[in-house]
Coordinates of C-alpha atoms in Angstrom, one line a residue:
X1 CA 171.9 109.5 103.3
X2 CA 173.1 113.1 103.2
X3 CA 174.5 114.3 106.3
X4 CA 172.5 117.7 105.4
X5 CA 169.1 118.5 106.6
X6 CA 167.1 119.9 103.5
X7 CA 163.8 119.6 105.5
X8 CA 164.1 120.6 108.7
X9 CA 164.3 117.3 110.3
X10 CA 166.9 115.0 111.8
X11 CA 169.0 113.0 109.3
X12 CA 169.0 109.4 109.2
X13 CA 173.0 109.2 109.2
X14 CA 173.6 106.6 112.0
X15 CA 173.9 102.8 112.4
X16 CA 173.7 101.0 115.6
X17 CA 177.6 101.3 116.3
X18 CA 177.4 105.1 116.0
X19 CA 174.6 105.2 118.5
X20 CA 176.4 102.7 120.7
X21 CA 179.5 105.3 120.5
X22 CA 177.2 108.1 121.5
X23 CA 176.0 106.3 124.6
X24 CA 179.5 105.2 125.5
X25 CA 179.7 108.4 127.8
X26 CA 177.5 106.6 130.4
X27 CA 180.2 104.4 131.9
X28 CA 182.2 107.6 133.2
X29 CA 179.2 108.4 135.1
X30 CA 180.3 106.0 137.9
X31 CA 182.9 108.6 138.6
X32 CA 180.5 111.3 139.5
X33 CA 178.7 109.8 142.5
X34 CA 181.4 106.9 143.4
X35 CA 182.3 108.9 146.7
X36 CA 178.9 110.0 147.5
X37 CA 177.4 106.5 147.4
X38 CA 180.2 105.2 149.5
X39 CA 179.4 108.0 151.9
X40 CA 175.8 107.0 152.2
X41 CA 176.1 103.0 152.1
X42 CA 179.4 102.1 153.4
X43 CA 180.9 99.0 152.6
X44 CA 177.9 98.2 150.8
X45 CA 178.9 100.5 148.0
X46 CA 180.1 98.1 145.4
X47 CA 177.0 95.7 146.0
X48 CA 174.7 98.9 145.7
X49 CA 176.4 99.5 142.0
X50 CA 175.9 95.9 141.0
X51 CA 172.4 95.4 142.1
X52 CA 171.3 98.8 140.5
X53 CA 173.2 98.0 137.3
X54 CA 171.5 94.5 136.9
X55 CA 168.0 96.2 137.4
X56 CA 168.9 98.7 134.6
X57 CA 170.0 96.0 132.3
X58 CA 166.7 94.0 132.7
X59 CA 164.5 97.2 132.5
X60 CA 166.4 97.9 129.1
X61 CA 164.6 95.2 127.3
X62 CA 161.2 96.9 127.9
X63 CA 162.8 100.2 126.5
X64 CA 164.3 98.2 123.3
X65 CA 160.7 96.7 122.7
X66 CA 158.9 100.1 122.7
X67 CA 161.6 101.8 120.9
X68 CA 161.3 99.6 117.8
X69 CA 157.5 100.8 117.7
X70 CA 158.5 104.4 116.9
X71 CA 161.0 104.3 113.9
X72 CA 160.1 107.9 112.9
X73 CA 160.7 109.3 116.5
X74 CA 163.8 110.5 118.3
X75 CA 164.2 111.5 122.0
X76 CA 164.4 108.1 123.5
X77 CA 162.4 105.7 125.8
X78 CA 160.5 108.7 127.5
X79 CA 158.9 109.6 124.3
X80 CA 157.9 106.2 123.4
X81 CA 156.5 105.4 126.6
X82 CA 154.8 108.7 126.7
X83 CA 152.7 107.5 123.8
X84 CA 151.2 104.8 125.8
X85 CA 149.8 107.4 128.5
X86 CA 148.5 109.9 126.3
X87 CA 145.1 108.0 125.7
X88 CA 144.6 108.1 129.4
X89 CA 145.9 111.6 130.2
X90 CA 147.2 114.5 128.1
X91 CA 149.2 115.8 131.3
X92 CA 150.9 112.4 132.2
X93 CA 152.4 111.9 128.6
X94 CA 154.7 115.1 128.7
X95 CA 155.5 114.5 132.3
X96 CA 157.4 111.4 131.1
X97 CA 159.6 113.6 128.4
X98 CA 159.9 116.3 131.1
X99 CA 161.3 114.2 133.8
X100 CA 163.5 112.3 131.4
X101 CA 165.0 115.7 130.1
X102 CA 165.6 117.3 133.6
X103 CA 167.0 113.9 134.9
X104 CA 169.8 114.0 131.9
X105 CA 170.3 117.7 131.4
X106 CA 172.1 118.6 134.8
X107 CA 174.9 116.2 133.8
X108 CA 176.3 119.2 131.4
X109 CA 176.5 121.4 134.7
X110 CA 177.7 118.6 137.1
X111 CA 180.5 117.4 134.5
X112 CA 181.6 120.6 133.7
X113 CA 181.8 122.0 137.3
X114 CA 184.0 118.9 138.1
X115 CA 186.2 119.4 134.9
X116 CA 186.6 123.0 135.9
X117 CA 188.1 121.7 139.1
X118 CA 190.4 119.5 137.6
X119 CA 191.6 122.7 135.3
X120 CA 192.0 124.7 138.5
X121 CA 193.8 122.3 140.6
X122 CA 196.2 121.5 137.7
X123 CA 196.9 125.3 136.6
X124 CA 196.5 126.8 140.2
X125 CA 197.2 124.1 142.7
X126 CA 196.6 125.0 146.5
X127 CA 199.9 124.0 148.4
X128 CA 199.4 121.3 151.2
X129 CA 200.9 122.0 154.4
X130 CA 201.2 119.4 157.3
X131 CA 202.5 119.7 160.8
X132 CA 205.9 118.8 159.8
X133 CA 206.1 121.1 156.9
X134 CA 209.1 123.6 157.2
X135 CA 206.8 126.6 156.7
X136 CA 204.4 125.5 159.5
X137 CA 207.5 124.9 161.9
X138 CA 208.8 128.3 161.1
X139 CA 205.4 130.0 161.6
X140 CA 205.2 128.3 164.8
X141 CA 208.5 129.6 166.0
X142 CA 207.6 133.1 165.3
X143 CA 207.2 134.9 168.5
X144 CA 204.3 136.7 166.9
X145 CA 202.5 133.7 166.9
X146 CA 203.0 132.4 170.5
X147 CA 200.4 130.3 171.9
X148 CA 199.2 129.2 168.5
X149 CA 198.6 125.6 167.2
X150 CA 199.9 123.7 164.2
X151 CA 196.2 123.9 162.8
X152 CA 196.2 127.6 162.9
X153 CA 199.6 127.8 161.1
X154 CA 198.2 125.3 158.3
X155 CA 195.3 127.5 158.1
X156 CA 196.9 130.9 157.8
X157 CA 199.7 129.4 155.4
X158 CA 197.1 127.8 153.3
X159 CA 195.1 131.0 153.0
X160 CA 198.2 133.3 152.2
X161 CA 199.4 130.8 149.4
X162 CA 195.8 130.1 147.7
X163 CA 196.0 131.8 144.3
X164 CA 193.8 134.6 144.1
X165 CA 191.9 133.1 141.1
X166 CA 190.8 130.2 143.5
X167 CA 188.9 132.7 145.5
X168 CA 187.8 135.4 143.0
X169 CA 184.0 135.7 142.6
X170 CA 182.2 138.3 140.1
X171 CA 179.1 137.8 141.6
X172 CA 177.3 135.7 144.5
X173 CA 174.2 135.3 146.5
X174 CA 172.9 132.5 148.7
X175 CA 169.8 130.4 147.6
X176 CA 168.0 129.4 151.0
X177 CA 168.3 126.2 152.0
X178 CA 169.9 125.1 148.9
X179 CA 173.4 126.2 147.9
X180 CA 175.0 129.2 146.8
X181 CA 174.7 130.9 143.2
X182 CA 178.4 131.9 142.5
X183 CA 180.0 133.2 139.2
X184 CA 183.4 132.3 140.0
X185 CA 186.5 130.7 138.1
X186 CA 184.8 127.2 138.4
X187 CA 181.6 129.0 136.6
X188 CA 183.9 130.8 133.6
X189 CA 186.0 127.4 133.0
X190 CA 182.8 125.1 133.2
X191 CA 180.9 127.6 130.7
X192 CA 183.8 127.4 128.1
X193 CA 184.1 123.7 128.4
X194 CA 180.2 123.7 127.6
X195 CA 180.4 125.8 124.6
X196 CA 183.3 123.8 123.1
X197 CA 181.1 120.5 123.5
X198 CA 178.2 122.4 121.8
X199 CA 180.2 123.5 119.0
X200 CA 181.1 119.6 118.4
X201 CA 177.4 118.8 118.4
X202 CA 176.6 121.7 116.2
X203 CA 177.6 119.2 113.5
X204 CA 175.1 116.9 113.6
X205 CA 175.0 113.3 115.1
X206 CA 177.3 111.8 112.7
X207 CA 180.0 114.0 113.7
X208 CA 179.1 113.7 117.4
X209 CA 179.3 109.9 117.1
X210 CA 182.7 110.0 115.3
X211 CA 184.1 112.3 118.1
X212 CA 182.6 110.0 120.9
X213 CA 184.1 107.0 119.2
X214 CA 187.5 108.1 119.6
X215 CA 187.1 109.7 122.8
X216 CA 185.4 106.7 124.4
X217 CA 188.4 104.4 123.2
X218 CA 191.0 106.8 124.9
X219 CA 189.1 107.2 127.9
X220 CA 187.4 103.7 128.4
X221 CA 190.4 101.4 127.8
X222 CA 192.7 103.1 130.5
X223 CA 189.8 103.0 132.9
X224 CA 189.3 99.5 132.3
X225 CA 192.7 98.7 133.1
X226 CA 192.5 100.5 136.5
X227 CA 189.8 98.0 137.0
X228 CA 191.6 95.1 136.3
X229 CA 195.4 95.7 137.1
X230 CA 194.9 96.0 140.8
X231 CA 192.9 92.5 140.9
X232 CA 195.9 90.9 138.9
X233 CA 198.4 92.4 141.0
X234 CA 196.5 91.3 144.3
X235 CA 196.0 94.8 145.5
X236 CA 192.4 94.3 146.7
X237 CA 191.9 94.1 150.4
X238 CA 188.8 92.1 151.1
X239 CA 188.6 93.5 154.4
X240 CA 187.2 96.5 152.8
X241 CA 184.0 94.6 151.7
X242 CA 183.1 93.1 155.3
X243 CA 181.1 93.2 157.3
X244 CA 178.0 93.8 154.9
X245 CA 176.2 95.9 157.0
X246 CA 175.2 99.9 156.2
X247 CA 177.2 102.4 158.1
X248 CA 175.6 103.9 161.4
X249 CA 175.2 107.4 159.5
X250 CA 176.2 109.1 156.3
X251 CA 180.0 109.8 155.8
X252 CA 181.1 107.9 158.8
X253 CA 183.2 104.6 158.8
X254 CA 181.4 103.1 161.8
X255 CA 179.4 100.1 160.8
X256 CA 175.6 100.1 161.7
X257 CA 172.8 97.4 161.7
X258 CA 170.4 96.3 159.5
X259 CA 167.7 98.3 161.1
X260 CA 165.2 100.8 159.6
X261 CA 167.9 103.6 159.3
X262 CA 170.4 101.3 157.6
X263 CA 167.8 100.2 155.1
X264 CA 167.2 103.7 154.4
X265 CA 170.7 104.4 153.5
X266 CA 170.8 101.3 151.4
X267 CA 167.8 102.4 149.6
X268 CA 169.3 105.9 149.2
X269 CA 172.3 104.5 147.6
X270 CA 170.3 102.5 145.0
X271 CA 168.2 105.4 144.6
X272 CA 171.3 107.7 143.5
X273 CA 173.0 105.0 141.5
X274 CA 170.2 104.4 139.2
X275 CA 171.1 108.0 137.8
X276 CA 174.2 106.3 136.4
X277 CA 173.5 102.6 136.0
X278 CA 170.1 103.0 133.8
X279 CA 171.8 105.9 131.9
X280 CA 172.7 103.5 128.7
X281 CA 169.0 103.6 127.8
X282 CA 170.0 106.8 126.1
X283 CA 171.3 104.5 123.3
X284 CA 167.5 104.4 121.8
X285 CA 167.4 108.5 122.0
X286 CA 168.4 108.4 118.2
X287 CA 165.9 106.1 116.5
X288 CA 164.9 108.9 114.2
X289 CA 168.4 109.1 113.0
X290 CA 169.1 105.4 112.7
X291 CA 169.6 104.1 109.1
X292 CA 167.9 100.8 109.9
X293 CA 165.8 101.7 113.1
X294 CA 163.9 98.2 113.1
X295 CA 167.1 96.4 114.1
X296 CA 169.6 98.9 115.0
X297 CA 167.7 100.2 118.2
X298 CA 167.9 96.9 120.0
X299 CA 171.5 96.7 119.1
X300 CA 172.4 99.6 120.2
X301 CA 170.7 99.4 123.7
X302 CA 171.8 95.8 124.3
X303 CA 175.5 96.3 123.7
X304 CA 175.5 99.6 125.7
X305 CA 174.0 97.4 128.6
X306 CA 176.7 94.9 128.2
X307 CA 179.6 97.7 128.1
X308 CA 178.1 99.2 131.3
X309 CA 177.9 96.0 133.2
X310 CA 181.6 95.7 132.6
X311 CA 182.5 99.2 133.9
X312 CA 179.7 99.2 136.9
X313 CA 180.7 96.0 138.2
X314 CA 184.5 96.4 137.9
X315 CA 185.2 100.0 138.8
X316 CA 183.3 100.5 142.2
X317 CA 184.6 97.1 143.3
X318 CA 188.4 98.0 142.5
X319 CA 187.9 101.4 144.0
X320 CA 186.5 100.0 147.2
X321 CA 189.0 97.1 147.4
X322 CA 192.0 99.5 146.8
X323 CA 190.8 102.7 148.7
X324 CA 188.8 101.4 151.5
X325 CA 186.0 103.2 152.9
X326 CA 188.2 105.7 154.1
X327 CA 189.7 106.5 151.1
X328 CA 186.6 106.8 149.3
X329 CA 185.2 109.5 151.8
X330 CA 188.0 111.5 151.1
X331 CA 186.8 114.9 149.8
X332 CA 188.6 114.9 146.5
X333 CA 186.7 111.6 145.8
X334 CA 183.4 112.8 147.2
X335 CA 183.5 116.0 145.0
X336 CA 185.0 114.4 142.0
X337 CA 188.1 116.5 141.9
X338 CA 190.5 113.8 143.1
X339 CA 189.4 110.8 141.2
X340 CA 191.9 111.2 138.2
X341 CA 194.8 111.2 140.9
X342 CA 193.4 108.1 142.7
X343 CA 193.0 106.3 139.3
X344 CA 196.8 106.8 138.8
X345 CA 197.6 105.6 142.2
X346 CA 195.8 102.6 142.0
X347 CA 197.9 101.4 139.1
X348 CA 201.0 102.2 141.1
X349 CA 201.8 105.4 138.7
X350 CA 204.2 108.0 139.6
X351 CA 203.7 111.8 138.9
X352 CA 203.5 111.6 135.0
X353 CA 201.0 108.6 134.9
X354 CA 198.9 110.5 137.7
X355 CA 198.9 113.7 135.4
X356 CA 197.9 111.5 132.6
X357 CA 195.0 110.1 134.5
X358 CA 193.9 113.5 135.5
X359 CA 193.9 114.5 131.7
X360 CA 192.0 111.3 131.1
X361 CA 189.3 112.2 133.9
X362 CA 188.6 115.5 132.1
X363 CA 188.3 113.7 128.9
X364 CA 185.8 111.1 130.6
X365 CA 183.8 114.1 131.6
X366 CA 183.7 115.4 128.2
X367 CA 182.4 112.1 127.0
X368 CA 179.8 112.0 129.5
X369 CA 178.6 115.5 128.9
X370 CA 178.5 114.9 125.2
X371 CA 176.1 112.0 125.6
X372 CA 174.0 114.1 128.0
X373 CA 173.8 116.9 125.5
X374 CA 173.0 114.6 122.6
X375 CA 170.1 112.7 124.5
X376 CA 168.7 115.5 126.3
X377 CA 168.5 118.0 123.4
X378 CA 166.6 115.3 121.2
X379 CA 164.1 114.6 124.3
X380 CA 163.1 118.3 123.8
X381 CA 163.1 118.3 120.1
X382 CA 160.9 115.3 120.1
X383 CA 158.7 116.7 122.5
X384 CA 158.1 119.9 120.5
X385 CA 157.5 117.9 117.6
X386 CA 154.8 115.7 119.3
X387 CA 153.2 119.0 120.6
X388 CA 154.0 118.7 124.4
X389 CA 156.8 121.4 124.6
X390 CA 157.0 124.8 122.8
X391 CA 157.6 125.0 119.0
X392 CA 160.9 126.7 119.0
X393 CA 162.4 123.5 120.4
X394 CA 161.9 121.6 117.1
X395 CA 164.3 123.5 115.1
X396 CA 167.2 122.1 113.6
X397 CA 170.4 123.6 111.6
X398 CA 171.8 122.5 108.3
X399 CA 173.6 119.4 109.7
X400 CA 170.4 118.1 111.5
X401 CA 171.1 119.0 114.9
X402 CA 168.2 120.3 117.1
X403 CA 170.0 123.6 117.8
X404 CA 166.9 125.3 119.5
X405 CA 166.9 122.4 122.2
X406 CA 170.7 122.6 122.4
X407 CA 170.5 126.2 123.1
X408 CA 167.9 125.5 125.8
X409 CA 170.0 122.9 127.4
X410 CA 172.9 125.1 127.2
X411 CA 171.2 128.2 129.1
X412 CA 169.5 126.0 131.5
X413 CA 172.8 124.5 132.4
X414 CA 174.7 127.7 133.0
X415 CA 172.4 128.5 135.8
X416 CA 172.7 125.2 137.3
X417 CA 176.7 125.5 136.9
X418 CA 176.4 128.5 139.1
X419 CA 174.8 126.4 142.1
X420 CA 176.9 123.0 141.4
X421 CA 180.1 124.7 142.0
X422 CA 180.1 123.7 145.6
X423 CA 179.7 120.3 147.3
X424 CA 176.1 121.1 148.6
X425 CA 174.8 122.4 145.4
X426 CA 176.5 119.5 143.6
X427 CA 174.6 116.8 145.3
X428 CA 171.3 118.7 145.7
X429 CA 171.2 119.3 141.9
X430 CA 172.0 115.4 141.3
X431 CA 169.3 114.3 143.8
X432 CA 166.6 116.6 142.5
X433 CA 167.5 115.4 138.7
X434 CA 167.2 111.9 140.0
X435 CA 163.7 112.3 141.3
X436 CA 162.5 113.2 137.8
X437 CA 164.6 110.2 136.4
X438 CA 162.8 107.6 138.9
X439 CA 159.3 109.3 137.9
X440 CA 160.3 108.8 134.1
X441 CA 161.3 105.3 134.6
X442 CA 158.1 104.3 136.7
X443 CA 156.0 105.7 133.8
X444 CA 157.8 104.0 131.2
X445 CA 158.4 100.6 132.5
X446 CA 154.5 100.5 132.9
X447 CA 154.2 101.6 129.5
X448 CA 155.3 98.4 128.3
X449 CA 152.3 96.4 129.2
X450 CA 150.0 99.4 128.3
X451 CA 151.5 99.4 124.7
X452 CA 150.7 95.5 124.7
X453 CA 147.3 96.0 125.6
X454 CA 146.2 99.1 123.7
X455 CA 148.8 98.8 120.6
X456 CA 149.1 95.1 120.2
X457 CA 148.6 95.7 116.5
X458 CA 151.6 98.0 116.0
X459 CA 154.6 96.0 114.5
X460 CA 157.8 95.3 117.1
X461 CA 160.8 94.5 115.4
X462 CA 162.0 93.0 118.7
X463 CA 159.5 91.9 121.3
X464 CA 160.6 91.2 124.9
X465 CA 159.7 88.0 126.6
X466 CA 156.4 88.7 128.3
X467 CA 157.5 87.4 131.8
X468 CA 160.3 90.2 131.5
X469 CA 157.8 93.0 130.8
X470 CA 155.8 91.7 134.0
X471 CA 159.0 91.6 135.9
X472 CA 160.0 95.1 134.8
X473 CA 156.4 96.4 136.0
X474 CA 157.5 95.0 139.5
X475 CA 160.8 96.9 139.2
X476 CA 158.9 100.0 138.6
X477 CA 157.4 99.9 141.8
X478 CA 160.8 99.1 143.3
X479 CA 162.1 102.3 142.0
X480 CA 159.2 104.3 143.0
X481 CA 159.7 102.8 146.5
X482 CA 163.5 103.9 146.4
X483 CA 162.4 107.3 145.3
X484 CA 160.2 107.6 148.6
X485 CA 162.8 106.0 150.8
X486 CA 166.0 107.3 149.5
X487 CA 165.9 110.8 148.1
X488 CA 165.6 112.5 151.5
X489 CA 168.9 111.1 152.5
X490 CA 170.7 113.3 150.3
X491 CA 169.4 116.4 152.0
X492 CA 172.1 115.3 154.6
X493 CA 175.0 115.1 152.0
X494 CA 176.8 118.4 151.9
X495 CA 173.7 120.5 151.7
X496 CA 172.9 123.3 154.1
X497 CA 171.0 122.4 157.4
X498 CA 167.9 123.9 156.2
X499 CA 168.0 122.4 152.6
X500 CA 164.5 121.1 151.5
X501 CA 163.8 117.5 150.9
X502 CA 165.0 116.5 147.3
X503 CA 161.8 114.7 147.0
X504 CA 159.5 117.6 147.3
X505 CA 161.8 119.9 145.3
X506 CA 161.9 117.3 142.6
X507 CA 158.0 117.1 142.6
X508 CA 157.8 120.8 142.2
X509 CA 160.0 120.9 139.4
X510 CA 158.3 118.1 137.7
X511 CA 154.9 120.0 138.1
X512 CA 156.5 122.6 136.1
X513 CA 155.6 120.6 132.9
X514 CA 151.9 121.8 133.5
X515 CA 152.0 125.5 132.5
X516 CA 154.6 124.5 129.9
X517 CA 152.3 121.8 128.2
X518 CA 149.1 124.3 128.6
X519 CA 150.9 126.9 126.8
X520 CA 152.0 124.6 123.5
X521 CA 148.7 122.6 123.5
X522 CA 146.0 124.9 124.2
X523 CA 147.6 128.2 123.2
X524 CA 149.9 127.4 120.3
X525 CA 148.2 124.3 118.9
X526 CA 144.5 125.0 119.9
X527 CA 143.9 121.6 121.8
X528 CA 145.0 119.4 118.9
X529 CA 148.2 117.4 118.7
X530 CA 150.4 117.3 115.4
X531 CA 149.3 114.7 112.9
X532 CA 152.8 113.0 112.6
X533 CA 152.6 112.8 116.5
X534 CA 150.3 109.9 116.4
X535 CA 151.0 108.4 113.1
X536 CA 153.2 105.4 114.4
X537 CA 150.1 104.2 116.5
X538 CA 147.8 104.3 113.6
X539 CA 145.5 106.9 115.2
X540 CA 143.6 109.2 112.7
X541 CA 141.2 111.8 113.4
X542 CA 140.5 113.9 116.3
X543 CA 140.6 111.1 118.9
X544 CA 143.3 109.5 120.9
X545 CA 142.3 105.7 120.3
X546 CA 140.5 103.3 122.3
X547 CA 141.4 103.0 126.0
X548 CA 141.5 99.0 126.3
X549 CA 143.3 99.0 129.6
X550 CA 140.4 100.7 131.2
X551 CA 141.1 101.9 134.8
X552 CA 144.4 100.0 135.1
X553 CA 146.7 102.9 134.4
X554 CA 145.1 105.1 136.8
X555 CA 145.1 102.2 139.5
X556 CA 148.9 102.0 138.8
X557 CA 149.4 105.7 139.2
X558 CA 147.5 105.6 142.6
X559 CA 149.5 102.7 143.7
X560 CA 152.8 104.3 142.5
X561 CA 151.9 107.4 144.6
X562 CA 150.9 105.4 147.6
X563 CA 154.1 103.5 147.7
X564 CA 156.3 106.4 147.3
X565 CA 154.3 108.4 150.3
X566 CA 154.4 105.2 152.5
X567 CA 158.3 104.7 151.7
X568 CA 158.8 108.2 152.7
X569 CA 156.9 107.8 156.0
X570 CA 158.1 104.5 156.9
X571 CA 161.9 104.7 156.3
X572 CA 163.5 107.0 158.9
X573 CA 167.0 109.1 158.6
X574 CA 169.6 108.0 160.9
X575 CA 170.0 109.7 164.2

């Protein structure tokens, strides 16, 4: 089929391998929060990644089934799951799509913030001074500095030697309790990188998939070697994995116990890891662009899941085994700016090898950002086509790229980029976006059984075992418990002392879909959904179909809210 869009629609130009390569940007997400999760869960970090990845893989089978039901829709699992909730509430369906979008979209700003840090570190490095540096010794010997300490010398010399671009700021102000809004060098470089990725995706999904394929090969092969070589060389220190207890507090190396605060920290790690490990569900975002959606959707998500299992099992294990907890809590690992150098050191490389890994890290960030922009923009696009989000988001260009949604993603993330340039803002944005992601997962895992009850007549090219649909329903409640127990811990990580609980901030942002949906549905569409939104379910006329599940979906929502609130009350912060 032609790669040109002649009808203002997405183009069927992709096979399952293309969707797989677009989703190949998910494994590098492990590098976004590998230090943060270690800071919260201590020596349990590697185990957290493994458990979370297993949960994500099991859950993907529900998404694979419902994706096959909607061969004419794009936008991913949230869109397919939202159709199950539509019969029961017009407002719950768009909530799923909205939460999935604001969970994925911040990858653009967070990734560009880290990539900008790498560029600044490479072009404008800050010299490192120690007690034995000649400059420090000379400074201490100066009579004008009599009585001063070595720490004073290091601070003064570092400030004097820091390139001006590192401290330059065009405009900044403080957002009470959250972070600083800063138009600085990180913002400018990050914005340029974001525009470059936008230009690549402007060519359509086939061009994006081709670019992703070669970028993934260049990035993932070295990352795989980093995970394997230390194991083969015997560089893993197994003392770094014991005892298997949570830390006594966040960002400390002292062991704690399996008491209430210990479990809270463990659940907080599982909560934030889900943002990365569940992410390969983006492989079914492109169903409307697959040449053969009946078979390609399942293949894309299944093989993407296997790829993620390999990396999310291996990389955290090797990182922890080589660096140990103290190494993983170093500031450059936590904020992501030193991960490339750590990768080079783990394979015993010198300066040249280390610099190559720094470049590869930037490319890995590009890979993740391209995946996020492709998936999140199509979620906005389909939300518009189905009548949940404003009409302009449904526009595509001549290549079939959803440019209206892509421009919205870009503008939204330019605002987030100004916040994510400091550590406090980075983890606050990450935690708030993950509140949305867990809400989406809860709704969508339950949509599996709702679709079975209400839409059993709709053909399913691939059908999950019934027991797995049931297990994933249980995991939906596990996820919502992790949300209630774990989100508040990220209030302690790098943020300001008066930072709001990310749980409440995330719920407030989720509620913003209400005025957005009301405007589209009641103002633009006069209270009716577009006909094509309901075609896949065989619904005709003005009704939304029979509610065969009765009150069960409503009881599910009430139970989910109760579990989240109970977990937030029962599990307490350390200290």
